[in-house]
Coordinates of C-alpha atoms in Angstrom, one line a residue:
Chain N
X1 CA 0.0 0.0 0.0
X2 CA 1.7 2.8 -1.4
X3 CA 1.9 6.7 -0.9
X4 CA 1.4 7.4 3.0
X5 CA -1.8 5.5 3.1
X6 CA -2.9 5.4 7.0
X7 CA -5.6 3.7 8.3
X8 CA -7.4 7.0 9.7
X9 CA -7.6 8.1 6.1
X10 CA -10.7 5.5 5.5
X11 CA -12.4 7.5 7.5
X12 CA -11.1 10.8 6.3
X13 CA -14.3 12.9 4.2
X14 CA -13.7 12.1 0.6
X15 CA -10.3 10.9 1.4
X16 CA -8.1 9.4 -1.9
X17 CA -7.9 5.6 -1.3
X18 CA -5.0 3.8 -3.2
X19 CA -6.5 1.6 -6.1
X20 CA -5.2 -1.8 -4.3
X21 CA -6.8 -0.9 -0.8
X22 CA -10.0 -0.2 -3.0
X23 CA -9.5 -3.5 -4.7
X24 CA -8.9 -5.3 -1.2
X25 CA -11.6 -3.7 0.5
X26 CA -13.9 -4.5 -2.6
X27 CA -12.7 -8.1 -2.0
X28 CA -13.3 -8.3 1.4
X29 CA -16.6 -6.9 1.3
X30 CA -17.6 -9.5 -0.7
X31 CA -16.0 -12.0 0.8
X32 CA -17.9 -11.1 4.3
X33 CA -21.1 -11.3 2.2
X34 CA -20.8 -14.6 1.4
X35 CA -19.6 -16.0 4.4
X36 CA -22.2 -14.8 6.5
X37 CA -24.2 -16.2 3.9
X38 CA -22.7 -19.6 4.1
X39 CA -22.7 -19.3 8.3
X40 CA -26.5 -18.7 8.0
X41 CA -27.0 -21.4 5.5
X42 CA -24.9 -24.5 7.7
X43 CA -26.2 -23.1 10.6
X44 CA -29.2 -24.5 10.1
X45 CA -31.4 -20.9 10.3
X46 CA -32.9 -21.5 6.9
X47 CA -34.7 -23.9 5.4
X48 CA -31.6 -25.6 2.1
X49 CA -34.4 -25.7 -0.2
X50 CA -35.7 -22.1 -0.6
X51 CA -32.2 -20.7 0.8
X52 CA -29.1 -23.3 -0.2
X53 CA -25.5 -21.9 1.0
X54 CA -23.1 -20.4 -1.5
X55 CA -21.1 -23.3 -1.5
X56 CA -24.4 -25.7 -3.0
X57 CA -24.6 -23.3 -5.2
X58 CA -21.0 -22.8 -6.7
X59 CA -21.2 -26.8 -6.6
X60 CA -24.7 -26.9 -8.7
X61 CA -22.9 -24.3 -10.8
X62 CA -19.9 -26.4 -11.3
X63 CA -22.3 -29.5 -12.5
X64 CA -24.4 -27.8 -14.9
X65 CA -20.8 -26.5 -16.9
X66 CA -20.1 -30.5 -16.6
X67 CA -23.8 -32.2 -17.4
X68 CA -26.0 -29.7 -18.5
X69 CA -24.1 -27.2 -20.8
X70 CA -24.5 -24.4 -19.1
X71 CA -21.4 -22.4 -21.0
X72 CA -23.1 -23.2 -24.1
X73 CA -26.3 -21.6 -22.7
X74 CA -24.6 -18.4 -21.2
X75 CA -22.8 -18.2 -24.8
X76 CA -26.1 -18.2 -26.6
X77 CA -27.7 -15.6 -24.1
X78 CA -24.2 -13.8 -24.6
X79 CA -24.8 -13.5 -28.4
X80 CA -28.5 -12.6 -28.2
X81 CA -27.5 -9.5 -25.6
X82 CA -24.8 -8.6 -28.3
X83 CA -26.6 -8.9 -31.5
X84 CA -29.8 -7.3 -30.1
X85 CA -27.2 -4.2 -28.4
X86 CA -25.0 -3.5 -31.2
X87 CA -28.3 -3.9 -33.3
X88 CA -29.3 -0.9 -31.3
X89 CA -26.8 0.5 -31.0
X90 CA -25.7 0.8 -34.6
X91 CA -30.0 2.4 -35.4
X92 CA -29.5 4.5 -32.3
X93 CA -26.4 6.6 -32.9
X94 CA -26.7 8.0 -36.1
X95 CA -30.8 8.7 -35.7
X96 CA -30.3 10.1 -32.3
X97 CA -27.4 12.5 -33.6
X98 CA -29.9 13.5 -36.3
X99 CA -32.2 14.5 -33.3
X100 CA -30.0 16.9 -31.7
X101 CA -28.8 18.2 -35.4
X102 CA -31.8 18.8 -36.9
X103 CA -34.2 20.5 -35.1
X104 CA -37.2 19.7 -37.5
X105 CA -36.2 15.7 -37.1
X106 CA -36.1 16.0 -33.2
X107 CA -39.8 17.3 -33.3
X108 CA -40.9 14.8 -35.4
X109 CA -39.4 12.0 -33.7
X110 CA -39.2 13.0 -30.0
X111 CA -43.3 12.4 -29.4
X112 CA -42.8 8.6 -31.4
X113 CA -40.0 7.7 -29.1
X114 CA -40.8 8.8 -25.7
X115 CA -44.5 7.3 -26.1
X116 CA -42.7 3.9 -27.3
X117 CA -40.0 4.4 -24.9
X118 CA -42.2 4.4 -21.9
X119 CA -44.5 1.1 -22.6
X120 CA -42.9 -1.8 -20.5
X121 CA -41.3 -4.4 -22.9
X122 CA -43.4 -7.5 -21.1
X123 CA -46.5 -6.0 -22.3
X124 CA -45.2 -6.5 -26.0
X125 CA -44.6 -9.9 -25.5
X126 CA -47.6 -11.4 -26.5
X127 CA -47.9 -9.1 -29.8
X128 CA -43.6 -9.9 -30.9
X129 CA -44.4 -13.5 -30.4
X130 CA -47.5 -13.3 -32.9
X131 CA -45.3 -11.2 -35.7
X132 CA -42.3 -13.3 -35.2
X133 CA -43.3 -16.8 -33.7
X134 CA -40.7 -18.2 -31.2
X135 CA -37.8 -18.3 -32.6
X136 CA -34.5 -16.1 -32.3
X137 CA -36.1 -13.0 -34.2
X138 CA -39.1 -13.0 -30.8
X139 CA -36.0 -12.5 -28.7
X140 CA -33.9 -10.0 -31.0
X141 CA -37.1 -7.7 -31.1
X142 CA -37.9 -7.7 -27.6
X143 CA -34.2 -6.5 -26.4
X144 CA -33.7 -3.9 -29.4
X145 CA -37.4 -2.6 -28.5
X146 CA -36.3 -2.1 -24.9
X147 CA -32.2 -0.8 -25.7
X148 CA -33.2 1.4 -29.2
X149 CA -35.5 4.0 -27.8
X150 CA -33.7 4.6 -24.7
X151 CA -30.8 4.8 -26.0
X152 CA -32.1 7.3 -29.4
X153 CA -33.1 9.4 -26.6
X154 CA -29.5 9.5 -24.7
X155 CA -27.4 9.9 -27.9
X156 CA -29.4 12.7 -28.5
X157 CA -28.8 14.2 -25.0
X158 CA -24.7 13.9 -25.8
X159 CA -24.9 15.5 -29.1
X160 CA -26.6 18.6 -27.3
X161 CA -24.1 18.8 -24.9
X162 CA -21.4 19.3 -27.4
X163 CA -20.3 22.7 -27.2
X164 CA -21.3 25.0 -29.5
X165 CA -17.8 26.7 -29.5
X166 CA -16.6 23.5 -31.0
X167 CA -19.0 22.9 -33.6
X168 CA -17.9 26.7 -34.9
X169 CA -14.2 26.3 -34.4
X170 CA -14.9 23.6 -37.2
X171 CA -17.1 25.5 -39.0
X172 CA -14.5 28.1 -39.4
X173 CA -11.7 26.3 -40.4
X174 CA -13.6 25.3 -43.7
X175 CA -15.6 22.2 -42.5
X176 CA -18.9 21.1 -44.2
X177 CA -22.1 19.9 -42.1
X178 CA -21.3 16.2 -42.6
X179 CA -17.6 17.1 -41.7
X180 CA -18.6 18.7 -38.4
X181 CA -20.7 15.9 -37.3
X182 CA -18.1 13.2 -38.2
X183 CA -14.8 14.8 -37.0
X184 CA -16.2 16.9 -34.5
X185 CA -19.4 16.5 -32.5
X186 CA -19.3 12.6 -32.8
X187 CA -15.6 12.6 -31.1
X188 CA -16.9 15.0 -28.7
X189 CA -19.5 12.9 -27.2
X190 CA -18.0 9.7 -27.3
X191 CA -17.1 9.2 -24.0
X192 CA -20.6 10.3 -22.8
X193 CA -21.9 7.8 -25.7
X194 CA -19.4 4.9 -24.4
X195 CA -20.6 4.9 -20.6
X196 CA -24.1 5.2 -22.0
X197 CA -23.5 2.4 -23.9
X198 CA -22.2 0.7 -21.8
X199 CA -25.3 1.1 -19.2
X200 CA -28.0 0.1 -21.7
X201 CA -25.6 -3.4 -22.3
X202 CA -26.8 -4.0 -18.9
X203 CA -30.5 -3.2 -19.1
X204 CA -30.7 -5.9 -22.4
X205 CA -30.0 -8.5 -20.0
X206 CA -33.1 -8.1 -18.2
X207 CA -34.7 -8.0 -21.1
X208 CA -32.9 -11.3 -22.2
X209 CA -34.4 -12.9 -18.9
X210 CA -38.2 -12.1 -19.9
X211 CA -38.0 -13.3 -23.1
X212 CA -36.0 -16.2 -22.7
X213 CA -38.3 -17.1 -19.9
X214 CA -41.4 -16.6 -22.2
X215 CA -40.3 -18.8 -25.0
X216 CA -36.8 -19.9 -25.8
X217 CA -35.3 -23.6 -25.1
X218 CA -32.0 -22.2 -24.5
X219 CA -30.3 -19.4 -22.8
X220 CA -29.4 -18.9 -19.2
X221 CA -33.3 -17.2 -18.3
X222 CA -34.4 -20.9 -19.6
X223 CA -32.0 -22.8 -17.6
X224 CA -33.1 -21.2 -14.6
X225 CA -36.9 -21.0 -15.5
X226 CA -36.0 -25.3 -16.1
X227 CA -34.5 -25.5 -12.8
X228 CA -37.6 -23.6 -10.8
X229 CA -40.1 -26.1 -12.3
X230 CA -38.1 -28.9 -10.1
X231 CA -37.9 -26.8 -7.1
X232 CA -33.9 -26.9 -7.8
X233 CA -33.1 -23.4 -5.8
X234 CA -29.4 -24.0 -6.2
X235 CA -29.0 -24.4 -10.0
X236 CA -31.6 -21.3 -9.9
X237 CA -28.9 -19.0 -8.2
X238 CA -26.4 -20.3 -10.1
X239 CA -28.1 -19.4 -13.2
X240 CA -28.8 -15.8 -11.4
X241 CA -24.6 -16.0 -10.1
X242 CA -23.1 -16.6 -13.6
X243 CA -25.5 -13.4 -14.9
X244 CA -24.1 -11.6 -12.4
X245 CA -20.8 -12.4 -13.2
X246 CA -20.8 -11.7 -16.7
X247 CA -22.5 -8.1 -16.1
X248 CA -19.4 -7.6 -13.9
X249 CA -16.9 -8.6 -16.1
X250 CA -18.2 -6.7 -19.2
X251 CA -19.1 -3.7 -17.1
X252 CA -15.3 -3.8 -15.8
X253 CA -13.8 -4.6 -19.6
X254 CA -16.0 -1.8 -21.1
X255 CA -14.4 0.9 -17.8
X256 CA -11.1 -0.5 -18.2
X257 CA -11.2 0.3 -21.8
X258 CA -13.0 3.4 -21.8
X259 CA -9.8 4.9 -19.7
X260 CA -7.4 3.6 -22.2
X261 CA -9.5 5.0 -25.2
X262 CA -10.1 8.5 -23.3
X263 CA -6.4 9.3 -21.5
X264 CA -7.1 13.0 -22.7
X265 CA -10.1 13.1 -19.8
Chain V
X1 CA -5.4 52.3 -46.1
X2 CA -7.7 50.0 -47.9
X3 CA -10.9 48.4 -46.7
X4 CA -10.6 44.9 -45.6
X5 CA -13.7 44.9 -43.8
X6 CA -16.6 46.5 -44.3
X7 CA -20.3 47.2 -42.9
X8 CA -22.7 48.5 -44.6
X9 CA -26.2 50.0 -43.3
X10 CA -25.8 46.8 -41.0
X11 CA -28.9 46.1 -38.5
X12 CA -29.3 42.3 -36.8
X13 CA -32.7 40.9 -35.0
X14 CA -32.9 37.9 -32.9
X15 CA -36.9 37.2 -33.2
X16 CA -38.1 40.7 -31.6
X17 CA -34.9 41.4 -29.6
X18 CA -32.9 44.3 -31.9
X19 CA -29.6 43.4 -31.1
X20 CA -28.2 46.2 -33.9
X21 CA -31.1 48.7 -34.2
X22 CA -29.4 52.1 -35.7
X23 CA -28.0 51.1 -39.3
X24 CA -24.0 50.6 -38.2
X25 CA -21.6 51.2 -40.7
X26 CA -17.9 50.6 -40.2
X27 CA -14.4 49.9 -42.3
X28 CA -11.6 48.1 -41.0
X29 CA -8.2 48.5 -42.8
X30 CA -6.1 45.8 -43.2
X31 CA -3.8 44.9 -40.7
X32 CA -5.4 46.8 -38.2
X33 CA -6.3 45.8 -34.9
X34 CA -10.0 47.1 -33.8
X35 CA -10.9 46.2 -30.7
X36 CA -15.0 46.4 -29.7
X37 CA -15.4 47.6 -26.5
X38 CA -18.5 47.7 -24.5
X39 CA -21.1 46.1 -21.7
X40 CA -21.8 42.7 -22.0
X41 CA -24.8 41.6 -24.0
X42 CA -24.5 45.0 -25.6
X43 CA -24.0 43.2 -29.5
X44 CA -20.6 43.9 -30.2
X45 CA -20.0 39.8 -29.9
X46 CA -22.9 39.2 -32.5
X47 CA -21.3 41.8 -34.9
X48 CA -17.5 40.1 -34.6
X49 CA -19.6 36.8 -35.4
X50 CA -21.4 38.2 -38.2
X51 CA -17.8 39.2 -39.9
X52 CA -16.8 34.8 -39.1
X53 CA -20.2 34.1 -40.7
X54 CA -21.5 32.5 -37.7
X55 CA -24.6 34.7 -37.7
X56 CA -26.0 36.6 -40.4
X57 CA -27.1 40.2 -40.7
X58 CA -31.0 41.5 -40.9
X59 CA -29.9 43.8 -43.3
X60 CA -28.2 44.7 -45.7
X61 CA -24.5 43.7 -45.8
X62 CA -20.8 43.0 -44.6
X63 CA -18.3 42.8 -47.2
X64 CA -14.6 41.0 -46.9
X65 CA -12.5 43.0 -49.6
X66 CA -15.6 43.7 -51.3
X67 CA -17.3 40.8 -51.5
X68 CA -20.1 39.4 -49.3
X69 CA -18.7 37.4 -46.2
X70 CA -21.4 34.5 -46.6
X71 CA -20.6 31.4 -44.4
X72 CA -18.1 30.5 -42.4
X73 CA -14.5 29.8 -44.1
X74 CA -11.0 29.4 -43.1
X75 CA -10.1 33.2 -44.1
X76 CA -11.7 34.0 -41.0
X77 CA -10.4 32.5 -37.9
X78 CA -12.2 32.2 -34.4
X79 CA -10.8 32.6 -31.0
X80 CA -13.3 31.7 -28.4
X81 CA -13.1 32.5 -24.3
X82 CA -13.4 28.9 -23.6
X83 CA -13.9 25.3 -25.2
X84 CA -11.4 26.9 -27.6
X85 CA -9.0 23.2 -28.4
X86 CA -10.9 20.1 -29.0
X87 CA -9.7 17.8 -25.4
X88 CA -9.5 14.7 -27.5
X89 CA -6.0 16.1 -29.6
X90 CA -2.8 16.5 -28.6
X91 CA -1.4 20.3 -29.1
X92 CA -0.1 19.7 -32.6
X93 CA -3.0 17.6 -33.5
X94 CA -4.8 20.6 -32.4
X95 CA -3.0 23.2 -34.6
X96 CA -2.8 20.9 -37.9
X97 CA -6.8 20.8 -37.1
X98 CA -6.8 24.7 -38.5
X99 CA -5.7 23.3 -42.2
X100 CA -7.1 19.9 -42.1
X101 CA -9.8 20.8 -44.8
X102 CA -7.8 22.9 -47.1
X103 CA -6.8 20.9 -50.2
X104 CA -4.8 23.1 -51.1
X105 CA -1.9 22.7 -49.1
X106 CA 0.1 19.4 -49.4
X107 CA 0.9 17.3 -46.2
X108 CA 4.5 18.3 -45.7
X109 CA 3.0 22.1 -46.8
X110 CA 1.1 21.4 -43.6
X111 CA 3.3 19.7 -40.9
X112 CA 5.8 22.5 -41.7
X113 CA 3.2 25.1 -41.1
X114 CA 1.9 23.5 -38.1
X115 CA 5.6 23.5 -36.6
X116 CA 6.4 27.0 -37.7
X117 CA 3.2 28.3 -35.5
X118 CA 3.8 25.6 -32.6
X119 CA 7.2 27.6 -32.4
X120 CA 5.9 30.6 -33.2
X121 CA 3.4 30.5 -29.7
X122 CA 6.1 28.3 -27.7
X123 CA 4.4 25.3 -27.6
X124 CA 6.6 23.1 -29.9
X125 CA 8.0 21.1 -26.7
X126 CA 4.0 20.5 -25.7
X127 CA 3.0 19.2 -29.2
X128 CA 2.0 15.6 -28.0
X129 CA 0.3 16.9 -24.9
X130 CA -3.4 16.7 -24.4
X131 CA -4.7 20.4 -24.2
X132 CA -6.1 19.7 -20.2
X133 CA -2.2 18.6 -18.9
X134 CA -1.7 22.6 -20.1
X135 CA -2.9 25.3 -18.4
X136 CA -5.4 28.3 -19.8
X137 CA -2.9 30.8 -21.0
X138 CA -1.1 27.7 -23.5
X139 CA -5.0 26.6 -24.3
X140 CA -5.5 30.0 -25.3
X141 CA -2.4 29.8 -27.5
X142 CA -3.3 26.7 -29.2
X143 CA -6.0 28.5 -30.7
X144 CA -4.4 31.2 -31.6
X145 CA -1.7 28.7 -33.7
X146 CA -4.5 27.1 -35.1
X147 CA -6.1 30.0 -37.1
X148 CA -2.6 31.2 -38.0
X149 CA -1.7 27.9 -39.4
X150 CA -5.2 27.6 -40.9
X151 CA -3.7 30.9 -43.0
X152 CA -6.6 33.3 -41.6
X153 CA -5.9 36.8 -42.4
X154 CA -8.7 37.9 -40.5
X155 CA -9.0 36.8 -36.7
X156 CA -11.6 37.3 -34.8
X157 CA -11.1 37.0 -31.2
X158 CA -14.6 36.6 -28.6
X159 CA -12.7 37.6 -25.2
X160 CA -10.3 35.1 -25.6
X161 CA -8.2 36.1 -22.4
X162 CA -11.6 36.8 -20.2
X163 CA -10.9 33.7 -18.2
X164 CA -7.0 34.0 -17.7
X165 CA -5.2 35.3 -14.4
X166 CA -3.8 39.1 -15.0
X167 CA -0.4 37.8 -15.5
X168 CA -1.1 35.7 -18.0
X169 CA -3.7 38.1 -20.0
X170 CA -0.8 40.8 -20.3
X171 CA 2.0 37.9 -21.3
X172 CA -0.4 37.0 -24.0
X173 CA -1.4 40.1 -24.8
X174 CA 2.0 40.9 -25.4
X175 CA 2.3 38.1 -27.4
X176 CA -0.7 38.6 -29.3
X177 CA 0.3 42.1 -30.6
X178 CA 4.1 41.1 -31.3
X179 CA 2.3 38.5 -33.9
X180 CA -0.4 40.5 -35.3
X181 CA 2.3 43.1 -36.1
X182 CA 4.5 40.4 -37.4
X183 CA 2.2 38.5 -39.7
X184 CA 0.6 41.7 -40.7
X185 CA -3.1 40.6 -39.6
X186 CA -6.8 42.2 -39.5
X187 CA -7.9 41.5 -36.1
X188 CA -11.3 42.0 -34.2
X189 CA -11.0 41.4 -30.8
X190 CA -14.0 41.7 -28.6
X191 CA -13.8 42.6 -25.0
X192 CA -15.2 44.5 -21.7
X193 CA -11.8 45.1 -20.4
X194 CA -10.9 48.8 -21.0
X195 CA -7.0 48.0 -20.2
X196 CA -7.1 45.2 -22.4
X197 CA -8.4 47.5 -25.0
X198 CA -6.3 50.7 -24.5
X199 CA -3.1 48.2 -25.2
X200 CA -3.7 45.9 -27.8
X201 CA -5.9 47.9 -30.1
X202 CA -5.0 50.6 -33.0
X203 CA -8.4 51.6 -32.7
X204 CA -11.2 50.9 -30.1
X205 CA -14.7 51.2 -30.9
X206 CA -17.0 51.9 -28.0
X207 CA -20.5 50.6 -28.1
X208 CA -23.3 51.6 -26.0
X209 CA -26.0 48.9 -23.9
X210 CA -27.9 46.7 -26.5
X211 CA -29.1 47.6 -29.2
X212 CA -25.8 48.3 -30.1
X213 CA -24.9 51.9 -31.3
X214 CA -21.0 53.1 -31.5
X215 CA -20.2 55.9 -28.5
X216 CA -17.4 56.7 -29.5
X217 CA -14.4 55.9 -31.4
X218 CA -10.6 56.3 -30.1
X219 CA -7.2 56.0 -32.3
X220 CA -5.1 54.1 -29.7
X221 CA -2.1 54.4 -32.7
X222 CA -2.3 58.1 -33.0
X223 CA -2.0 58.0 -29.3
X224 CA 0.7 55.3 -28.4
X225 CA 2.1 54.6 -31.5
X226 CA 2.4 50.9 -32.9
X227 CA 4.8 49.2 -30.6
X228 CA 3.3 48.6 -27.1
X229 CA 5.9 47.2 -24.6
X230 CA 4.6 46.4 -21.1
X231 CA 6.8 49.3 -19.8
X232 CA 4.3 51.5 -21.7
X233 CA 1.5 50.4 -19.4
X234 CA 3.2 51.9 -16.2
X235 CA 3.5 54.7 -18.2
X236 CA 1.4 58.5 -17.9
X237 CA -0.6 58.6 -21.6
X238 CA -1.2 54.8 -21.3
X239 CA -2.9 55.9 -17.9
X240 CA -4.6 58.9 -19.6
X241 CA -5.8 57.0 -22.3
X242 CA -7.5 54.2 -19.9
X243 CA -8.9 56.6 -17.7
X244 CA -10.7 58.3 -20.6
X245 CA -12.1 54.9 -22.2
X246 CA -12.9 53.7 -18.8
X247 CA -15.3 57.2 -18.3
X248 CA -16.8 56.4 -21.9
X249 CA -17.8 53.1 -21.0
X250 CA -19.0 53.8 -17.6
X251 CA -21.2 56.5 -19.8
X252 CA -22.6 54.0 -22.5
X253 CA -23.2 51.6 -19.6
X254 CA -25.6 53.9 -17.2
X255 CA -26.7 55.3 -20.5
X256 CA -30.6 54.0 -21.1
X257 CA -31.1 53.1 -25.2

C-alpha cells in the first residue's frame, strides 16, 4: 500500500484511497457477504431448499458446466444480448445524432420515441411473439425494442451537450455539415456515448431474462426457468450467479477500456 | 489604407430582440487591430460573429475585400473564451486541425506550417500533450496557432483572455500584438476590459448597452504609437488613455437606449 496511506484516512471525508486498498476492500466486502451467507445457510437458520448456501450453489454451478451445458447456454444468451445491443446501438447513434442536429427531425421524432419508450417491454410480449413466432427473431425484437429508444433518446442528450464553441471552431476552419458531425461532434461525445452504452448493455439483460423465460429452449433465463419447475433453488442462483458475473466482467472490460480510449479526460 | 472589412447600413434581430437597431456602418483596414469595446450583452460579440459568418445580418451587408462574407471559411479565424481546443487532440494535432480541410496545401506544406506556428506560440515542446495537462494561457495559445496555421488573415477574437489570471492576459497580450504586427493581420478582438483594450488595439470602438450603437471611437495608434511594450502600461498617456475609455464606458453603460 503505497503513498502514505494510513488507516485514519478511510475515515477521512472524501479521502483518496489507493487503487489496491479499494481493490482489497472490494474483496473483502464480498467475501464477508458470502460467508455470512454460508454461516446462516450450515447453521441451520434457513430452510436448504428455498435458501441453499453459496457453497451448493457454486457446486450446482460447477455440475451444470459439466452435465448440463451451461457455458453453451450463457454463450447463446451472450450472443442474443450482443446482437440485439449492437443492433441498437448501430440504429441509435446515427438517428439520435440526427435528433439533436436537426431540429425539424427532433420534433418529429421526439413524441414517437418517448410514447414507445415508456411502454414496459413485457407487455409486448404477446404481440412480438405473434409477428415473429418463437424463434431467435421473438428475442432480437424484444431486447432492441427495450435498448433502441432509450438509448435514441441518450445519444441525443450527448450530441446537445457538445459545445457549440466546437462545432464553430470547425465551421471556421472550412468544414462542411457532414464534416462537423463526423470529426467533431461525434468525437466529442464519445465518451458520454461509451458509458451510455455501456449502461443500456446492462439493461438488455433483463430484457434477455423475460424473453428467454417466455419462450426460448436455450439461454441462461431458460436454464433457470428449467430449474424452478423442479424446485432446484441451487442451480436457480447459479443461473442468477453466472449473470451476475458476466454483467461484472463486461461492465469492468467496457471501464477499463473506456480509460485507455479516453487518456485525454 | 484599404478596406478589408466593411459594414454596410448593417442592423441584426434575434426574433423581436434588436440586437443592432441604428444602421451601423464601419471599415476596418487591413492589418489593423479594432478592438469592440463595451457592456456585455450589448451586440458587439454578434457583430464580430457576423464578420466569421456564424450569424447573419438583418440587413443589408458586410463585405470581406468587397465581396459578401457568406458562411463561415477558413479566411476568417475564431478565438473563443473557452472550449477553444478540442480535449481529445494533442497540441499539434490541435494546430494541424486549423488546415485539415484545405486541399490546397500538401501534407509536408502542412506539418511545416503547423511547426512554424507551434514555435511561433512556444508550444513546440508541448505538441503531443493533451490540451487539459496545459494550463489556460497555452490553451488560449493553441487556438491562436490554429487560425494562424489555418492561414486566416482575418481573426476574430470573442474575449479570448476573459478567463486568464492578469499575468497571463498581459503575457499574451504581449504576445498577441508582437504577432499581429508580425504576420501583418486584420484582427477583431472583442472585450469589456478597457485595459485590455487601450493596449492591444489601433483603434477601439466603443458601443453603448444593446441595441448596439458606437459611442465613441478612439485611435489608440495616433496616441501610443504601434509598438506597445509592457513598460508602456506603467506609463502616464497609457494611464490617460484608460482613464478616458474607462469614463466612456461607464457613460454607455448607465446610459438608457
Amino acid at each position: 500500500m503505497g503513498g502514505g496511506f494510513a488507516l485514519r484516512d478511510l475515515f477521512r471525508l472524501r479521502a483518496p484511497l489507493p487503487r489496491t486498498v479499494s481493490a482489497l476492500i472490494a474483496l473483502a466486502a464480498s467475501a464477508l457477504v458470502l460467508a455470512v451467507w454460508e454461516g446462516v445457510a450450515r447453521l441451520g437458520l434457513t430452510n436448504p431448499v428455498f435458501f441453499p448456501a453459496p457453497s451448493a450453489v457454486i457446486s450446482a454451478m460447477m455440475r451444470m458446466f459439466a452435465d448440463q451445458h451451461l457455458a453453451w447456454n450463457a454463450w447463446v444468451s451472450i450472443l442474443r444480448v450482443w446482437s440485439a445491443f449492437l443492433l441498437a446501438a448501430v440504429m441509435a447513434i446515427p438517428i439520435g445524432m440526427m435528433m439533436s442536429a436537426y431540429r425539424a427531425i427532433g420534433a418529429a421524432l421526439e413524441p414517437i420515441v418517448d410514447f414507445i419508450r415508456y411502454l414496459p417491454v413485457p407487455a409486448l410480449v404477446p404481440l412480438s411473439i405473434i409477428w415473429f413466432g418463437v424463434g431467435e427473431e421473438t428475442k432480437i425484437f424484444l431486447l432492441w425494442l427495450g435498448t433502441f429508444f432509450q438509448l435514441v433518446l441518450l445519444v441525443s442528450d450527448d450530441m446537445r451537450r457538445v459545445p457549440q464553441e466546437y462545432i464553430e471552431i470547425a465551421y471556421t476552419v472550412g468544414a462542411k455539415p457532414g464534416q462537423v458531425l463526423k470529426d467533431v461532434a461525434f468525437r466529442a461525445m464519445l465518451p458520454g456515448l461509451v458509458d451510455n452504452l455501456r449502461i443500456t448493455l446492462g439493461w438488455c439483460w433483463t430484457y434477455l431474462i423475460i424473453a428467454e423465460i417466455v419462450a426460448a429452449d436455450s439461454g441462461l433465463g431458460f436454464v433457470i426457468w428449467a430449474a424452478r419447475r423442479y424446485m432446484k433453488t441451487p442451480e436457480v442462483m447459479a443461473g442468477v450467479f453466472l449473470i451476475g458475473i458476466i454483467g461484472l466482467l463486461t461492465d469492468q472490460l467496457l471501464r477499463a477500456a473506456h480509460r485507455r480510449a479516453f487518456r485525454y479526460l | 489604407m484599404t478596406a478589408h472589412l466593411t459594414f454596410t447600413n448593417v442592423t441584426k434581430r434575434f426574433g423581436k430582440v434588436e440586437v443592432v437597431a441604428t444602421p451601423f456602418n464601419l471599415q476596418i483596414a487591413r492589418n489593423e487591430f479594432v478592438v469592440f469595446l463595451g457592456p456585455s450583452g450589448c451586440g458587439k460579440t454578434t457583430l464580430m460573429r457576423m464578420i466569421g459568418g456564424l450569424d447573419t445580418p438583418s440587413t443589408e451587408d458586410i463585405r470581406l475585400d468587397g465581396a459578401p462574407v457568406g458562411g463561415p471559411d477558413w479566411r476568417r479565424g475564431m478565438v473563443f473564451q473557452s472550449y477553444s481546443s478540442f480535449p481529445w487532440l494533442t497540441v499539434a494535432e490541435n494546430v494541424a486541425f486549423g488546415m485539415r480541410y484545405r486541399t490546397d496545401l500538401s501534407e509536408e506544406e502542412k506539418l511545416g506550417r503547423r511547426d512554424h506556428y507551434l514555435d511561433l506560440v512556444g508550444l513546440y515542446e508541448f505538441s503531443d500533450t493533451y490540451p487539459n495537462r496545459v494550463s489556460g494561457g497555452m490553451r488560449q495559445r493553441i487556438a491562436i496557432a490554429r487560425t494562424l496555421a489555418a492561414g486566416s488573415d482575418v481573426l476574430l477574437m470573442d474575449e479570448p483572455f476573459g478567463a486568464l489570471d492578469a499575468q497571463r492576459r498581459e503575457q499574451l497580450q504581449g504576445e498577441l500584438r508582437r504577432i499581429q504586427r508580425r504576420d501583418a493581420k486584420t484582427v477583431v478582438f472583442v472585450t469589456h476590459d478597457v485595459e485590455e483594450a487601450a493596449f492591444l488595439a489601433d483603434r477601439v470602438i466603443v458601443f453603448s448597452k444593446r441595441p448596439a450603437r458606437i459611442m465613441a471611437e478612439i485611435d489608440v495608434r495616433a496616441r501610443l504609437g504601434e509598438d506597445r511594450t509592457l513598460e508602456m502600461r506603467d506609463g502616464a498617456d497609457f494611464f490617460a488613455l484608460r482613464n478616458e475609455m474607462l469614463r466612456l464606458v461607464r457613460a454607455s453603460a448607465g446610459e438608457e437606449p
